[in-house]
């Protein structure tokens, strides 16, 4: 999705995803932040825990889309 485009329900990721990318997480975050869907709708639709989704919101607020990337710690 390009900057300045209007987010719609059709832009949301499909329910029951097996793999979350930072871009998909960002789309769901923006949908909630802009009132397209509620937090409860996002949690239910994507089978997330409340804590998991709140962490997405915090990471996005602090670091943008880069904050939503999964990084693995090296042993």
mmCIF file of N, CA and C in Angstrom:
data_model
loop_
_atom_site.group_PDB
_atom_site.id
_atom_site.type_symbol
_atom_site.label_atom_id
_atom_site.label_comp_id
_atom_site.label_asym_id
_atom_site.label_seq_id
_atom_site.Cartn_x
_atom_site.Cartn_y
_atom_site.Cartn_z
ATOM 1 N N UNK A 1 0.848 -1.175 0.000
ATOM 2 C CA UNK A 1 0.000 0.000 0.000
ATOM 3 C C UNK A 1 0.897 1.243 0.000
ATOM 4 N N UNK A 2 0.589 2.164 -0.870
ATOM 5 C CA UNK A 2 1.374 3.382 -1.004
ATOM 6 C C UNK A 2 0.961 4.422 0.035
ATOM 7 N N UNK A 3 1.885 5.265 0.397
ATOM 8 C CA UNK A 3 1.604 6.351 1.329
ATOM 9 C C UNK A 3 0.513 7.247 0.760
ATOM 10 N N UNK A 4 -0.447 7.608 1.602
ATOM 11 C CA UNK A 4 -1.524 8.479 1.174
ATOM 12 C C UNK A 4 -2.764 7.753 0.677
ATOM 13 N N UNK A 5 -2.667 6.435 0.451
ATOM 14 C CA UNK A 5 -3.828 5.672 0.011
ATOM 15 C C UNK A 5 -4.761 5.426 1.189
ATOM 16 N N UNK A 6 -6.041 5.296 0.901
ATOM 17 C CA UNK A 6 -7.032 5.025 1.933
ATOM 18 C C UNK A 6 -7.077 3.522 2.196
ATOM 19 N N UNK A 7 -6.988 3.165 3.465
ATOM 20 C CA UNK A 7 -7.021 1.768 3.882
ATOM 21 C C UNK A 7 -8.469 1.285 3.946
ATOM 22 N N UNK A 8 -8.744 0.128 3.341
ATOM 23 C CA UNK A 8 -10.089 -0.445 3.363
ATOM 24 C C UNK A 8 -10.024 -1.875 3.896
ATOM 25 N N UNK A 9 -11.184 -2.438 4.190
ATOM 26 C CA UNK A 9 -11.261 -3.826 4.653
ATOM 27 C C UNK A 9 -10.592 -4.765 3.651
ATOM 28 N N UNK A 10 -10.716 -4.478 2.375
ATOM 29 C CA UNK A 10 -10.116 -5.318 1.334
ATOM 30 C C UNK A 10 -8.593 -5.347 1.428
ATOM 31 N N UNK A 11 -7.992 -4.341 2.054
ATOM 32 C CA UNK A 11 -6.538 -4.274 2.191
ATOM 33 C C UNK A 11 -6.014 -5.125 3.339
ATOM 34 N N UNK A 12 -6.907 -5.560 4.222
ATOM 35 C CA UNK A 12 -6.478 -6.332 5.384
ATOM 36 C C UNK A 12 -5.995 -7.715 4.973
ATOM 37 N N UNK A 13 -5.007 -8.255 5.712
ATOM 38 C CA UNK A 13 -4.567 -9.626 5.436
ATOM 39 C C UNK A 13 -5.714 -10.613 5.670
ATOM 40 N N UNK A 14 -5.626 -11.761 5.034
ATOM 41 C CA UNK A 14 -6.626 -12.808 5.238
ATOM 42 C C UNK A 14 -6.535 -13.319 6.675
ATOM 43 N N UNK A 15 -7.650 -13.782 7.189
ATOM 44 C CA UNK A 15 -7.668 -14.372 8.526
ATOM 45 C C UNK A 15 -6.892 -15.692 8.507
ATOM 46 N N UNK A 16 -6.437 -16.093 9.675
ATOM 47 C CA UNK A 16 -5.726 -17.369 9.864
ATOM 48 C C UNK A 16 -4.445 -17.465 9.039
ATOM 49 N N UNK A 17 -3.651 -16.439 9.110
ATOM 50 C CA UNK A 17 -2.348 -16.466 8.440
ATOM 51 C C UNK A 17 -1.397 -17.372 9.203
ATOM 52 N N UNK A 18 -0.524 -18.038 8.477
ATOM 53 C CA UNK A 18 0.480 -18.855 9.153
ATOM 54 C C UNK A 18 1.802 -18.100 9.277
ATOM 55 N N UNK A 19 1.955 -17.042 8.504
ATOM 56 C CA UNK A 19 3.206 -16.277 8.542
ATOM 57 C C UNK A 19 2.877 -14.796 8.530
ATOM 58 N N UNK A 20 3.403 -14.102 9.533
ATOM 59 C CA UNK A 20 3.181 -12.656 9.650
ATOM 60 C C UNK A 20 4.426 -11.910 9.214
ATOM 61 N N UNK A 21 4.274 -11.019 8.265
ATOM 62 C CA UNK A 21 5.366 -10.135 7.877
ATOM 63 C C UNK A 21 5.165 -8.794 8.584
ATOM 64 N N UNK A 22 6.208 -8.002 8.616
ATOM 65 C CA UNK A 22 6.100 -6.670 9.215
ATOM 66 C C UNK A 22 5.045 -5.839 8.484
ATOM 67 N N UNK A 23 4.967 -5.975 7.177
ATOM 68 C CA UNK A 23 3.987 -5.207 6.396
ATOM 69 C C UNK A 23 2.555 -5.602 6.754
ATOM 70 N N UNK A 24 2.307 -6.890 6.940
ATOM 71 C CA UNK A 24 0.963 -7.338 7.319
ATOM 72 C C UNK A 24 0.598 -6.833 8.710
ATOM 73 N N UNK A 25 1.540 -6.939 9.634
ATOM 74 C CA UNK A 25 1.299 -6.434 10.996
ATOM 75 C C UNK A 25 1.006 -4.939 10.951
ATOM 76 N N UNK A 26 1.767 -4.220 10.153
ATOM 77 C CA UNK A 26 1.583 -2.778 10.020
ATOM 78 C C UNK A 26 0.190 -2.443 9.489
ATOM 79 N N UNK A 27 -0.281 -3.200 8.516
ATOM 80 C CA UNK A 27 -1.610 -2.963 7.956
ATOM 81 C C UNK A 27 -2.688 -3.149 9.019
ATOM 82 N N UNK A 28 -2.578 -4.204 9.812
ATOM 83 C CA UNK A 28 -3.558 -4.446 10.875
ATOM 84 C C UNK A 28 -3.466 -3.345 11.931
ATOM 85 N N UNK A 29 -2.259 -2.968 12.311
ATOM 86 C CA UNK A 29 -2.083 -1.874 13.278
ATOM 87 C C UNK A 29 -2.761 -0.599 12.792
ATOM 88 N N UNK A 30 -2.508 -0.228 11.544
ATOM 89 C CA UNK A 30 -3.090 1.002 11.006
ATOM 90 C C UNK A 30 -4.609 0.913 10.931
ATOM 91 N N UNK A 31 -5.125 -0.269 10.603
ATOM 92 C CA UNK A 31 -6.580 -0.450 10.545
ATOM 93 C C UNK A 31 -7.212 -0.185 11.907
ATOM 94 N N UNK A 32 -6.558 -0.631 12.966
ATOM 95 C CA UNK A 32 -7.073 -0.387 14.318
ATOM 96 C C UNK A 32 -6.862 1.073 14.706
ATOM 97 N N UNK A 33 -5.693 1.604 14.449
ATOM 98 C CA UNK A 33 -5.387 2.983 14.839
ATOM 99 C C UNK A 33 -6.315 3.986 14.158
ATOM 100 N N UNK A 34 -6.718 3.712 12.916
ATOM 101 C CA UNK A 34 -7.570 4.634 12.168
ATOM 102 C C UNK A 34 -9.051 4.292 12.259
ATOM 103 N N UNK A 35 -9.401 3.289 13.092
ATOM 104 C CA UNK A 35 -10.801 2.981 13.354
ATOM 105 C C UNK A 35 -11.506 2.125 12.314
ATOM 106 N N UNK A 36 -10.745 1.514 11.410
ATOM 107 C CA UNK A 36 -11.364 0.645 10.409
ATOM 108 C C UNK A 36 -11.935 -0.612 11.069
ATOM 109 N N UNK A 37 -11.180 -1.179 12.013
ATOM 110 C CA UNK A 37 -11.647 -2.297 12.831
ATOM 111 C C UNK A 37 -11.237 -2.019 14.272
ATOM 112 N N UNK A 38 -11.878 -2.701 15.199
ATOM 113 C CA UNK A 38 -11.542 -2.517 16.613
ATOM 114 C C UNK A 38 -10.411 -3.462 17.009
ATOM 115 N N UNK A 39 -9.820 -3.186 18.153
ATOM 116 C CA UNK A 39 -8.795 -4.083 18.691
ATOM 117 C C UNK A 39 -9.368 -5.482 18.854
ATOM 118 N N UNK A 40 -10.567 -5.580 19.419
ATOM 119 C CA UNK A 40 -11.190 -6.892 19.617
ATOM 120 C C UNK A 40 -11.426 -7.615 18.296
ATOM 121 N N UNK A 41 -11.815 -6.875 17.259
ATOM 122 C CA UNK A 41 -12.006 -7.488 15.941
ATOM 123 C C UNK A 41 -10.683 -8.023 15.395
ATOM 124 N N UNK A 42 -9.620 -7.258 15.547
ATOM 125 C CA UNK A 42 -8.307 -7.695 15.063
ATOM 126 C C UNK A 42 -7.847 -8.943 15.807
ATOM 127 N N UNK A 43 -7.996 -8.926 17.122
ATOM 128 C CA UNK A 43 -7.573 -10.068 17.937
ATOM 129 C C UNK A 43 -8.363 -11.317 17.550
ATOM 130 N N UNK A 44 -9.668 -11.171 17.374
ATOM 131 C CA UNK A 44 -10.503 -12.310 16.997
ATOM 132 C C UNK A 44 -10.251 -12.797 15.586
ATOM 133 N N UNK A 45 -10.172 -11.868 14.663
ATOM 134 C CA UNK A 45 -9.985 -12.220 13.251
ATOM 135 C C UNK A 45 -8.664 -12.937 13.022
ATOM 136 N N UNK A 46 -7.619 -12.487 13.708
ATOM 137 C CA UNK A 46 -6.280 -13.026 13.467
ATOM 138 C C UNK A 46 -5.796 -13.967 14.562
ATOM 139 N N UNK A 47 -6.689 -14.313 15.497
ATOM 140 C CA UNK A 47 -6.376 -15.268 16.560
ATOM 141 C C UNK A 47 -5.109 -14.873 17.318
ATOM 142 N N UNK A 48 -5.058 -13.622 17.724
ATOM 143 C CA UNK A 48 -3.931 -13.078 18.477
ATOM 144 C C UNK A 48 -4.302 -12.986 19.949
ATOM 145 N N UNK A 49 -3.299 -12.952 20.806
ATOM 146 C CA UNK A 49 -3.571 -12.640 22.200
ATOM 147 C C UNK A 49 -3.582 -11.123 22.342
ATOM 148 N N UNK A 50 -4.246 -10.657 23.386
ATOM 149 C CA UNK A 50 -4.279 -9.215 23.647
ATOM 150 C C UNK A 50 -2.858 -8.690 23.826
ATOM 151 N N UNK A 51 -2.034 -9.410 24.593
ATOM 152 C CA UNK A 51 -0.654 -8.977 24.837
ATOM 153 C C UNK A 51 0.165 -8.920 23.549
ATOM 154 N N UNK A 52 -0.016 -9.914 22.689
ATOM 155 C CA UNK A 52 0.718 -9.938 21.423
ATOM 156 C C UNK A 52 0.363 -8.721 20.569
ATOM 157 N N UNK A 53 -0.923 -8.431 20.471
ATOM 158 C CA UNK A 53 -1.328 -7.295 19.650
ATOM 159 C C UNK A 53 -0.872 -5.977 20.262
ATOM 160 N N UNK A 54 -0.929 -5.848 21.573
ATOM 161 C CA UNK A 54 -0.453 -4.630 22.225
ATOM 162 C C UNK A 54 1.038 -4.429 21.967
ATOM 163 N N UNK A 55 1.790 -5.517 21.930
ATOM 164 C CA UNK A 55 3.222 -5.422 21.618
ATOM 165 C C UNK A 55 3.428 -4.933 20.185
ATOM 166 N N UNK A 56 2.601 -5.393 19.259
ATOM 167 C CA UNK A 56 2.673 -4.891 17.878
ATOM 168 C C UNK A 56 2.444 -3.387 17.861
ATOM 169 N N UNK A 57 1.422 -2.932 18.568
ATOM 170 C CA UNK A 57 1.104 -1.502 18.597
ATOM 171 C C UNK A 57 2.250 -0.688 19.194
ATOM 172 N N UNK A 58 2.822 -1.174 20.302
ATOM 173 C CA UNK A 58 3.950 -0.467 20.940
ATOM 174 C C UNK A 58 5.157 -0.407 20.008
ATOM 175 N N UNK A 59 5.483 -1.550 19.410
ATOM 176 C CA UNK A 59 6.641 -1.602 18.512
ATOM 177 C C UNK A 59 6.456 -0.682 17.316
ATOM 178 N N UNK A 60 5.240 -0.655 16.771
ATOM 179 C CA UNK A 60 4.953 0.212 15.625
ATOM 180 C C UNK A 60 5.035 1.680 16.023
ATOM 181 N N UNK A 61 4.495 2.013 17.183
ATOM 182 C CA UNK A 61 4.529 3.401 17.660
ATOM 183 C C UNK A 61 5.966 3.861 17.899
ATOM 184 N N UNK A 62 6.795 2.970 18.421
ATOM 185 C CA UNK A 62 8.178 3.332 18.745
ATOM 186 C C UNK A 62 9.114 3.327 17.538
ATOM 187 N N UNK A 63 8.939 2.351 16.630
ATOM 188 C CA UNK A 63 9.927 2.156 15.571
ATOM 189 C C UNK A 63 9.351 2.038 14.165
ATOM 190 N N UNK A 64 8.046 2.213 14.012
ATOM 191 C CA UNK A 64 7.434 2.062 12.697
ATOM 192 C C UNK A 64 7.453 0.614 12.243
ATOM 193 N N UNK A 65 7.387 0.419 10.955
ATOM 194 C CA UNK A 65 7.329 -0.933 10.394
ATOM 195 C C UNK A 65 8.559 -1.761 10.776
ATOM 196 N N UNK A 66 9.709 -1.128 10.912
ATOM 197 C CA UNK A 66 10.919 -1.858 11.304
ATOM 198 C C UNK A 66 10.788 -2.486 12.681
ATOM 199 N N UNK A 67 10.005 -1.886 13.554
ATOM 200 C CA UNK A 67 9.798 -2.436 14.885
ATOM 201 C C UNK A 67 8.984 -3.713 14.883
ATOM 202 N N UNK A 68 8.335 -4.014 13.773
ATOM 203 C CA UNK A 68 7.498 -5.208 13.675
ATOM 204 C C UNK A 68 8.231 -6.393 13.059
ATOM 205 N N UNK A 69 9.455 -6.188 12.648
ATOM 206 C CA UNK A 69 10.232 -7.274 12.058
ATOM 207 C C UNK A 69 10.693 -8.223 13.150
ATOM 208 N N UNK A 70 10.642 -9.509 12.831
ATOM 209 C CA UNK A 70 11.106 -10.526 13.770
ATOM 210 C C UNK A 70 12.600 -10.686 13.571
ATOM 211 N N UNK A 71 13.319 -10.567 14.654
ATOM 212 C CA UNK A 71 14.764 -10.786 14.595
ATOM 213 C C UNK A 71 15.103 -11.943 15.514
ATOM 214 N N UNK A 72 16.074 -12.695 15.131
ATOM 215 C CA UNK A 72 16.489 -13.842 15.929
ATOM 216 C C UNK A 72 17.807 -13.519 16.612
ATOM 217 N N UNK A 73 17.875 -13.836 17.889
ATOM 218 C CA UNK A 73 19.116 -13.614 18.623
ATOM 219 C C UNK A 73 20.126 -14.677 18.233
ATOM 220 N N UNK A 74 21.354 -14.248 18.107
ATOM 221 C CA UNK A 74 22.409 -15.202 17.794
ATOM 222 C C UNK A 74 22.832 -15.891 19.088
ATOM 223 N N UNK A 75 23.129 -17.198 18.999
ATOM 224 C CA UNK A 75 23.533 -17.921 20.231
ATOM 225 C C UNK A 75 24.845 -17.438 20.785
#
